[in-house]
Amino acid sequence: MRICSIITSFTSGGAEMLVCNLAEAFAQAGHQATVLSLSDAAQVGNAPDTEAAMMARVRADGATALSLGLANRNNLPGGALALRRALRAIRPDVIHAHTARALFPLALAMPGVPVVLTHHNSRLSFPPSAFALFDCIVDSYVAISDQCEAMLRDHARKPIRMILNAASARFQAGQPRDAARRDPTILAVGTVSAQKDYPTLLRAARPLVEALAAQGRSARIRIAGGGPEFGRLQVQAAGEPVELLGACSGVDALMRQADLFVNCSLWEGFPIAMIEAAMSGLPIVATAVAGNREMVLPGVNGRLVPPSDPAALARAVVETLSDDSQYAALSRGALHAARRFSLESCAAAHLDLYRELTQSRRPRFAPSPLARPVSPCE
């Protein structure tokens, strides 16, 4: 099967990492997988070096990585023409858009093959009225959480398939952690955006560090993630005890070096980084918002705190790092919770959906029939 997955750009965001991981799994299963980005990273404010590393990794895993290089998202005719040319070269059996932005040029490109859309968030980034157009193009939607499914059911009129997110097996820890290090590292991972609400972590940082210092411990707080708003976060973080790492390709190593994972988002779909943290055996402190609530079970694998509450966030982090028996139990719970999110199961569920859709529709980009039989000697 020829599978074309479309993303906005090659960046270290969770959705993009999932798509690249799935492309690897598809290729290993014998399928022709292509990851196609609408824009170059620099055109949308992301890091070109991260883009280069991700594209190289996709290709090394046996899949194809391409970018349309669309600089102007409002130029729909130009975008549709570029997309149509790319699709004629790829000749996909199924197209999976992981960004709603792809559906507008797809509507003009008229691909003639099954189209799937995953909206990787519990909030819409476009007017709900756009679903009237999407339903004309999309054969099936994919929901990644209960909240995302509820949102799609409110607006979409095509079938919806629930497929849980997943993370790479390279994050998998062999054993749970017995206790946090004496000088612990607190890690947050995700694209720098208003959704992630890193300013709340900045405000929690100093009281958190001071509380642990009173125990004779030196805490390290790290934020891994880039994006168009990274420069603003650098200004806000000036003078705060927080390390801003920018976009990182070695997040699995950062997880192994960390003692606790923090998510302070205002809303979520189902964060890939949180799955990676659980697979790494890290207890999780997260805001009690959609997506996070489906992953974090208080007292089992982490703690939930109100959003935009730095005092509650700092208190939960300190308490988790200060009780060794509770910490060990939460680490065991994290590894247990992570079992639901294997990449193999996620890839298999996607392939099942693609097979169902391709069996009911004939691809438009089929090879042109030969005008006459050709002898092997010609």
Short mmCIF file of C-alpha atoms in Angstrom, two decimals:
data_model
loop_
_atom_site.label_atom_id
_atom_site.label_comp_id
_atom_site.label_asym_id
_atom_site.label_seq_id
_atom_site.Cartn_x
_atom_site.Cartn_y
_atom_site.Cartn_z
CA MET A 1 0.00 0.00 0.00
CA ARG A 2 1.22 3.52 -0.81
CA ILE A 3 0.51 5.81 2.15
CA CYS A 4 0.95 9.59 2.05
CA SER A 5 0.88 11.35 5.43
CA ILE A 6 0.67 15.16 5.34
CA ILE A 7 1.96 17.46 8.08
CA THR A 8 2.45 21.22 8.29
CA SER A 9 6.24 21.02 8.61
CA PHE A 10 8.95 18.75 9.96
CA THR A 11 9.22 19.92 13.55
CA SER A 12 9.67 18.26 16.93
CA GLY A 13 5.99 18.56 17.89
CA GLY A 14 4.18 15.48 19.14
CA ALA A 15 1.94 15.02 16.08
CA GLU A 16 4.90 15.29 13.73
CA MET A 17 6.91 12.78 15.76
CA LEU A 18 3.97 10.36 15.69
CA VAL A 19 3.66 10.66 11.91
CA CYS A 20 7.37 9.98 11.42
CA ASN A 21 7.24 7.00 13.80
CA LEU A 22 4.23 5.61 11.94
CA ALA A 23 6.00 6.04 8.59
CA GLU A 24 8.84 3.91 9.95
CA ALA A 25 6.38 1.24 11.11
CA PHE A 26 4.56 1.28 7.76
CA ALA A 27 7.84 0.90 5.86
CA GLN A 28 8.94 -1.97 8.09
CA ALA A 29 5.61 -3.68 7.34
CA GLY A 30 6.37 -3.52 3.61
CA HIS A 31 4.34 -0.46 2.64
CA GLN A 32 5.52 2.59 0.70
CA ALA A 33 5.26 5.44 3.20
CA THR A 34 5.72 9.12 2.38
CA VAL A 35 5.67 12.01 4.85
CA LEU A 36 4.85 15.20 2.97
CA SER A 37 5.10 18.61 4.65
CA LEU A 38 3.24 21.61 3.30
CA SER A 39 5.96 24.10 4.24
CA ASP A 40 9.65 24.21 5.00
CA ALA A 41 10.39 24.62 8.71
CA ALA A 42 11.85 28.12 8.32
CA GLN A 43 8.72 29.27 6.48
CA VAL A 44 6.57 28.66 9.57
CA GLY A 45 9.09 29.71 12.24
CA ASN A 46 10.51 26.27 13.07
CA ALA A 47 14.13 25.10 13.24
CA PRO A 48 15.70 24.04 9.90
CA ASP A 49 18.24 21.79 11.65
CA THR A 50 15.43 19.86 13.36
CA GLU A 51 13.69 19.55 10.00
CA ALA A 52 16.85 18.19 8.36
CA ALA A 53 17.37 15.65 11.15
CA MET A 54 13.76 14.45 11.02
CA MET A 55 13.74 14.10 7.23
CA ALA A 56 17.03 12.19 7.36
CA ARG A 57 15.61 9.86 9.99
CA VAL A 58 12.46 9.17 7.97
CA ARG A 59 14.56 8.30 4.93
CA ALA A 60 16.92 6.13 6.97
CA ASP A 61 13.90 4.20 8.21
CA GLY A 62 12.91 3.30 4.64
CA ALA A 63 10.22 5.93 4.05
CA THR A 64 10.20 9.07 1.90
CA ALA A 65 10.30 12.64 3.24
CA LEU A 66 9.29 15.58 1.06
CA SER A 67 8.34 19.24 1.47
CA LEU A 68 6.15 21.31 -0.85
CA GLY A 69 7.82 24.49 0.42
CA LEU A 70 4.58 26.50 0.44
CA ALA A 71 5.40 29.94 1.82
CA ASN A 72 1.95 31.50 1.45
CA ARG A 73 -0.82 29.47 3.06
CA ASN A 74 -3.43 31.80 1.53
CA ASN A 75 -2.41 30.91 -2.03
CA LEU A 76 -4.82 28.00 -2.36
CA PRO A 77 -4.56 27.59 -6.16
CA GLY A 78 -0.76 27.49 -5.96
CA GLY A 79 -0.88 25.10 -3.02
CA ALA A 80 -3.37 22.84 -4.77
CA LEU A 81 -1.24 22.73 -7.92
CA ALA A 82 1.93 21.87 -5.97
CA LEU A 83 0.07 19.24 -3.96
CA ARG A 84 -1.48 17.68 -7.05
CA ARG A 85 1.93 17.41 -8.72
CA ALA A 86 3.38 15.76 -5.62
CA LEU A 87 0.49 13.31 -5.35
CA ARG A 88 0.81 12.33 -9.01
CA ALA A 89 4.45 11.46 -8.32
CA ILE A 90 3.68 9.61 -5.06
CA ARG A 91 0.59 7.84 -6.49
CA PRO A 92 -0.89 7.17 -3.03
CA ASP A 93 -3.56 4.62 -2.26
CA VAL A 94 -4.59 6.64 0.78
CA ILE A 95 -3.88 10.16 2.04
CA HIS A 96 -3.79 10.88 5.77
CA ALA A 97 -3.83 14.58 6.64
CA HIS A 98 -2.50 15.31 10.11
CA THR A 99 -3.29 19.00 9.73
CA ALA A 100 -6.60 20.54 8.71
CA ARG A 101 -4.62 23.05 6.67
CA ALA A 102 -4.01 20.30 4.09
CA LEU A 103 -7.71 19.85 3.35
CA PHE A 104 -8.16 23.20 1.63
CA PRO A 105 -5.60 22.54 -1.15
CA LEU A 106 -6.72 18.89 -1.21
CA ALA A 107 -10.25 20.06 -2.04
CA LEU A 108 -8.90 21.77 -5.16
CA ALA A 109 -6.42 19.01 -5.99
CA MET A 110 -9.25 16.42 -6.09
CA PRO A 111 -7.03 13.42 -5.28
CA GLY A 112 -9.66 10.75 -5.94
CA VAL A 113 -8.33 8.42 -3.22
CA PRO A 114 -9.50 7.92 0.37
CA VAL A 115 -8.63 10.81 2.68
CA VAL A 116 -8.28 10.59 6.47
CA LEU A 117 -7.99 13.52 8.87
CA THR A 118 -6.59 13.45 12.38
CA HIS A 119 -7.10 16.70 14.29
CA HIS A 120 -4.48 16.43 17.03
CA ASN A 121 -6.18 18.65 19.57
CA SER A 122 -9.32 18.98 21.64
CA ARG A 123 -9.83 22.53 20.35
CA LEU A 124 -10.43 23.63 16.78
CA SER A 125 -7.94 25.85 14.97
CA PHE A 126 -10.51 26.71 12.29
CA PRO A 127 -14.21 27.69 12.19
CA PRO A 128 -16.60 24.78 12.84
CA SER A 129 -18.30 25.64 9.54
CA ALA A 130 -15.20 24.27 7.77
CA PHE A 131 -16.47 20.76 8.48
CA ALA A 132 -19.05 21.27 5.72
CA LEU A 133 -16.11 21.32 3.29
CA PHE A 134 -14.11 18.66 5.13
CA ASP A 135 -16.99 16.19 5.00
CA CYS A 136 -16.93 16.44 1.20
CA ILE A 137 -13.27 15.36 1.13
CA VAL A 138 -12.70 13.18 4.19
CA ASP A 139 -13.67 9.51 4.19
CA SER A 140 -12.89 9.00 7.88
CA TYR A 141 -11.75 11.06 10.84
CA VAL A 142 -9.39 9.77 13.52
CA ALA A 143 -9.88 10.78 17.16
CA ILE A 144 -6.94 10.46 19.56
CA SER A 145 -8.84 10.94 22.83
CA ASP A 146 -12.36 10.92 24.25
CA GLN A 147 -12.49 14.71 24.17
CA CYS A 148 -11.32 14.82 20.55
CA GLU A 149 -13.93 12.23 19.61
CA ALA A 150 -16.67 14.25 21.32
CA MET A 151 -15.56 17.37 19.45
CA LEU A 152 -15.62 15.54 16.11
CA ARG A 153 -19.06 14.08 16.81
CA ASP A 154 -20.36 17.59 17.42
CA HIS A 155 -19.24 18.81 14.00
CA ALA A 156 -18.30 16.02 11.56
CA ARG A 157 -20.73 13.87 9.58
CA LYS A 158 -18.32 11.20 8.36
CA PRO A 159 -17.21 8.08 10.30
CA ILE A 160 -14.86 8.57 13.25
CA ARG A 161 -12.28 5.99 14.32
CA MET A 162 -10.63 6.14 17.75
CA ILE A 163 -6.91 5.37 17.53
CA LEU A 164 -4.79 6.12 20.57
CA ASN A 165 -1.50 7.96 20.14
CA ALA A 166 1.76 6.10 20.63
CA ALA A 167 5.47 6.64 21.18
CA SER A 168 8.64 5.00 19.93
CA ALA A 169 9.94 1.93 21.77
CA ARG A 170 13.27 3.70 22.26
CA PHE A 171 11.67 5.48 25.24
CA GLN A 172 10.80 2.21 26.96
CA ALA A 173 12.47 1.80 30.37
CA GLY A 174 13.30 -1.70 31.51
CA GLN A 175 12.55 -1.09 35.18
CA PRO A 176 10.62 1.45 37.28
CA ARG A 177 12.56 4.02 39.28
CA ASP A 178 13.02 3.48 43.01
CA ALA A 179 13.43 7.13 43.94
CA ALA A 180 14.24 10.53 42.50
CA ARG A 181 17.87 11.61 42.50
CA ARG A 182 19.02 13.76 45.39
CA ASP A 183 19.44 16.64 42.93
CA PRO A 184 16.43 16.07 40.67
CA THR A 185 15.76 17.18 37.11
CA ILE A 186 12.25 18.32 36.19
CA LEU A 187 11.51 18.15 32.46
CA ALA A 188 8.82 19.67 30.24
CA VAL A 189 8.66 18.84 26.53
CA GLY A 190 6.54 20.42 23.82
CA THR A 191 6.31 23.13 21.19
CA VAL A 192 6.49 26.61 22.71
CA SER A 193 2.97 27.99 22.30
CA ALA A 194 0.17 29.61 24.28
CA GLN A 195 -1.41 26.17 24.65
CA LYS A 196 1.57 24.81 26.63
CA ASP A 197 1.46 27.74 29.10
CA TYR A 198 5.15 27.61 29.99
CA PRO A 199 4.89 30.96 31.83
CA THR A 200 3.09 29.06 34.61
CA LEU A 201 6.11 26.77 34.93
CA LEU A 202 8.39 29.81 34.99
CA ARG A 203 6.38 31.28 37.87
CA ALA A 204 6.49 27.95 39.71
CA ALA A 205 10.23 27.50 39.20
CA ARG A 206 11.66 29.70 41.95
CA PRO A 207 9.39 28.54 44.81
CA LEU A 208 9.93 24.95 43.65
CA VAL A 209 13.71 25.32 43.64
CA GLU A 210 13.68 27.08 47.02
CA ALA A 211 11.50 24.38 48.61
CA LEU A 212 13.87 21.64 47.46
CA ALA A 213 16.89 23.72 48.49
CA ALA A 214 15.46 23.72 52.03
CA GLN A 215 15.89 19.92 51.89
CA GLY A 216 19.52 20.34 50.83
CA ARG A 217 18.73 19.49 47.20
CA SER A 218 19.57 21.33 43.99
CA ALA A 219 16.79 21.10 41.39
CA ARG A 220 17.21 21.50 37.66
CA ILE A 221 14.24 22.57 35.50
CA ARG A 222 14.46 22.07 31.74
CA ILE A 223 12.07 22.92 28.89
CA ALA A 224 12.67 21.16 25.56
CA GLY A 225 10.81 22.60 22.61
CA GLY A 226 11.04 25.23 19.91
CA GLY A 227 8.62 27.09 17.72
CA PRO A 228 7.72 30.61 16.61
CA GLU A 229 7.17 31.80 20.21
CA PHE A 230 10.49 30.53 21.56
CA GLY A 231 12.08 33.99 21.49
CA ARG A 232 9.29 35.42 23.63
CA LEU A 233 9.74 32.62 26.16
CA GLN A 234 13.46 33.39 26.34
CA VAL A 235 12.63 36.96 27.35
CA GLN A 236 10.12 35.77 29.96
CA ALA A 237 12.60 33.24 31.38
CA ALA A 238 15.39 35.76 31.92
CA GLY A 239 16.56 35.50 35.53
CA GLU A 240 14.47 32.40 36.29
CA PRO A 241 16.08 29.07 37.30
CA VAL A 242 14.99 27.33 34.09
CA GLU A 243 17.00 25.94 31.17
CA LEU A 244 15.48 26.49 27.72
CA LEU A 245 16.86 23.78 25.43
CA GLY A 246 14.99 24.72 22.26
CA ALA A 247 13.98 22.07 19.74
CA CYS A 248 15.71 18.79 20.58
CA SER A 249 16.07 15.54 18.66
CA GLY A 250 17.35 13.47 21.60
CA VAL A 251 14.27 13.66 23.82
CA ASP A 252 14.65 10.00 24.84
CA ALA A 253 18.02 10.85 26.42
CA LEU A 254 16.47 13.84 28.20
CA MET A 255 13.76 11.58 29.62
CA ARG A 256 16.38 9.16 30.96
CA GLN A 257 18.20 12.05 32.63
CA ALA A 258 15.01 13.43 34.21
CA ASP A 259 13.29 12.51 37.47
CA LEU A 260 9.83 13.97 36.85
CA PHE A 261 7.80 15.13 33.86
CA VAL A 262 5.67 18.29 33.93
CA ASN A 263 2.87 19.35 31.60
CA CYS A 264 1.22 22.70 32.37
CA SER A 265 -0.95 23.01 29.24
CA LEU A 266 -4.22 24.92 29.11
CA TRP A 267 -5.66 22.25 26.79
CA GLU A 268 -4.43 19.15 25.00
CA GLY A 269 -5.40 16.48 22.51
CA PHE A 270 -3.37 13.58 23.85
CA PRO A 271 0.26 14.67 24.35
CA ILE A 272 2.86 12.36 22.82
CA ALA A 273 5.52 13.67 25.21
CA MET A 274 3.44 12.47 28.15
CA ILE A 275 3.32 8.96 26.67
CA GLU A 276 7.09 9.11 26.18
CA ALA A 277 7.50 10.17 29.82
CA ALA A 278 5.32 7.30 31.04
CA MET A 279 7.28 4.82 28.91
CA SER A 280 10.43 6.22 30.54
CA GLY A 281 9.01 5.47 33.99
CA LEU A 282 8.68 9.13 34.96
CA PRO A 283 5.99 10.23 37.42
CA ILE A 284 3.92 13.00 35.84
CA VAL A 285 2.57 16.26 37.23
CA ALA A 286 0.08 17.74 34.78
CA THR A 287 -2.80 20.17 34.56
CA ALA A 288 -6.30 18.72 34.86
CA VAL A 289 -7.35 19.49 31.29
CA ALA A 290 -8.71 17.43 28.41
CA GLY A 291 -6.20 14.87 27.18
CA ASN A 292 -4.11 15.01 30.35
CA ARG A 293 -6.98 13.64 32.43
CA GLU A 294 -7.15 10.57 30.20
CA MET A 295 -3.47 9.80 30.79
CA VAL A 296 -2.74 10.83 34.38
CA LEU A 297 -4.49 8.95 37.18
CA PRO A 298 -3.87 10.79 40.47
CA GLY A 299 -2.04 8.58 42.94
CA VAL A 300 -1.41 5.93 40.27
CA ASN A 301 1.04 7.46 37.80
CA GLY A 302 1.10 11.12 38.73
CA ARG A 303 -0.75 14.16 40.02
CA LEU A 304 -3.19 16.61 38.45
CA VAL A 305 -3.24 20.31 39.32
CA PRO A 306 -5.48 23.20 38.22
CA PRO A 307 -4.29 25.02 35.07
CA SER A 308 -2.55 28.39 35.45
CA ASP A 309 -1.81 27.73 39.14
CA PRO A 310 1.97 27.98 39.71
CA ALA A 311 1.66 27.46 43.48
CA ALA A 312 -0.24 24.19 43.04
CA LEU A 313 2.20 23.08 40.35
CA ALA A 314 5.24 23.78 42.54
CA ARG A 315 3.66 22.06 45.54
CA ALA A 316 2.78 18.92 43.56
CA VAL A 317 6.30 18.66 42.12
CA VAL A 318 7.98 19.07 45.51
CA GLU A 319 5.67 16.57 47.21
CA THR A 320 6.21 13.98 44.48
CA LEU A 321 9.99 14.32 44.66
CA SER A 322 10.04 14.25 48.47
CA ASP A 323 8.35 10.88 49.11
CA ASP A 324 10.45 7.95 47.87
CA SER A 325 7.79 5.27 48.37
CA GLN A 326 5.16 7.32 46.56
CA TYR A 327 7.63 8.18 43.81
CA ALA A 328 8.43 4.50 43.22
CA ALA A 329 4.73 3.61 43.10
CA LEU A 330 4.04 6.38 40.57
CA SER A 331 6.95 5.19 38.41
CA ARG A 332 5.52 1.67 38.38
CA GLY A 333 2.12 3.12 37.52
CA ALA A 334 3.59 5.14 34.67
CA LEU A 335 5.15 2.07 33.06
CA HIS A 336 1.89 0.16 33.45
CA ALA A 337 -0.16 2.99 31.90
CA ALA A 338 2.24 3.22 28.95
CA ARG A 339 1.42 -0.32 27.83
CA ARG A 340 -1.73 0.97 26.11
CA PHE A 341 0.27 3.12 23.72
CA SER A 342 2.52 0.81 21.71
CA LEU A 343 3.55 2.01 18.27
CA GLU A 344 2.86 -1.45 16.85
CA SER A 345 -0.80 -1.32 17.93
CA CYS A 346 -1.17 2.24 16.69
CA ALA A 347 0.32 1.40 13.27
CA ALA A 348 -1.83 -1.73 12.96
CA ALA A 349 -4.99 0.24 13.73
CA HIS A 350 -4.12 2.81 11.06
CA LEU A 351 -3.37 0.12 8.49
CA ASP A 352 -6.69 -1.60 9.25
CA LEU A 353 -8.49 1.69 8.60
CA TYR A 354 -6.58 2.31 5.37
CA ARG A 355 -7.40 -1.19 4.08
CA GLU A 356 -11.09 -0.72 4.79
CA LEU A 357 -11.13 2.58 2.93
CA THR A 358 -9.08 1.48 -0.07
CA GLN A 359 -11.24 -1.60 -0.56
CA SER A 360 -14.28 0.60 -1.01
CA ARG A 361 -12.77 3.17 -3.41
CA ARG A 362 -10.68 2.86 -6.58
CA PRO A 363 -7.55 5.06 -6.51
CA ARG A 364 -7.47 7.85 -9.04
CA PHE A 365 -3.68 7.82 -9.29
CA ALA A 366 -3.55 4.33 -10.80
CA PRO A 367 -0.91 3.47 -13.41
CA SER A 368 -2.00 4.37 -16.93
CA PRO A 369 -2.81 1.27 -19.00
CA LEU A 370 -0.36 0.46 -21.76
CA ALA A 371 -1.59 1.13 -25.28
CA ARG A 372 -0.35 -2.28 -26.42
CA PRO A 373 1.49 -5.27 -24.97
CA VAL A 374 5.23 -4.73 -24.67
CA SER A 375 7.72 -7.51 -25.28
CA PRO A 376 10.47 -7.96 -22.69
CA CYS A 377 12.94 -7.52 -25.55
CA GLU A 378 11.71 -4.07 -26.55
#
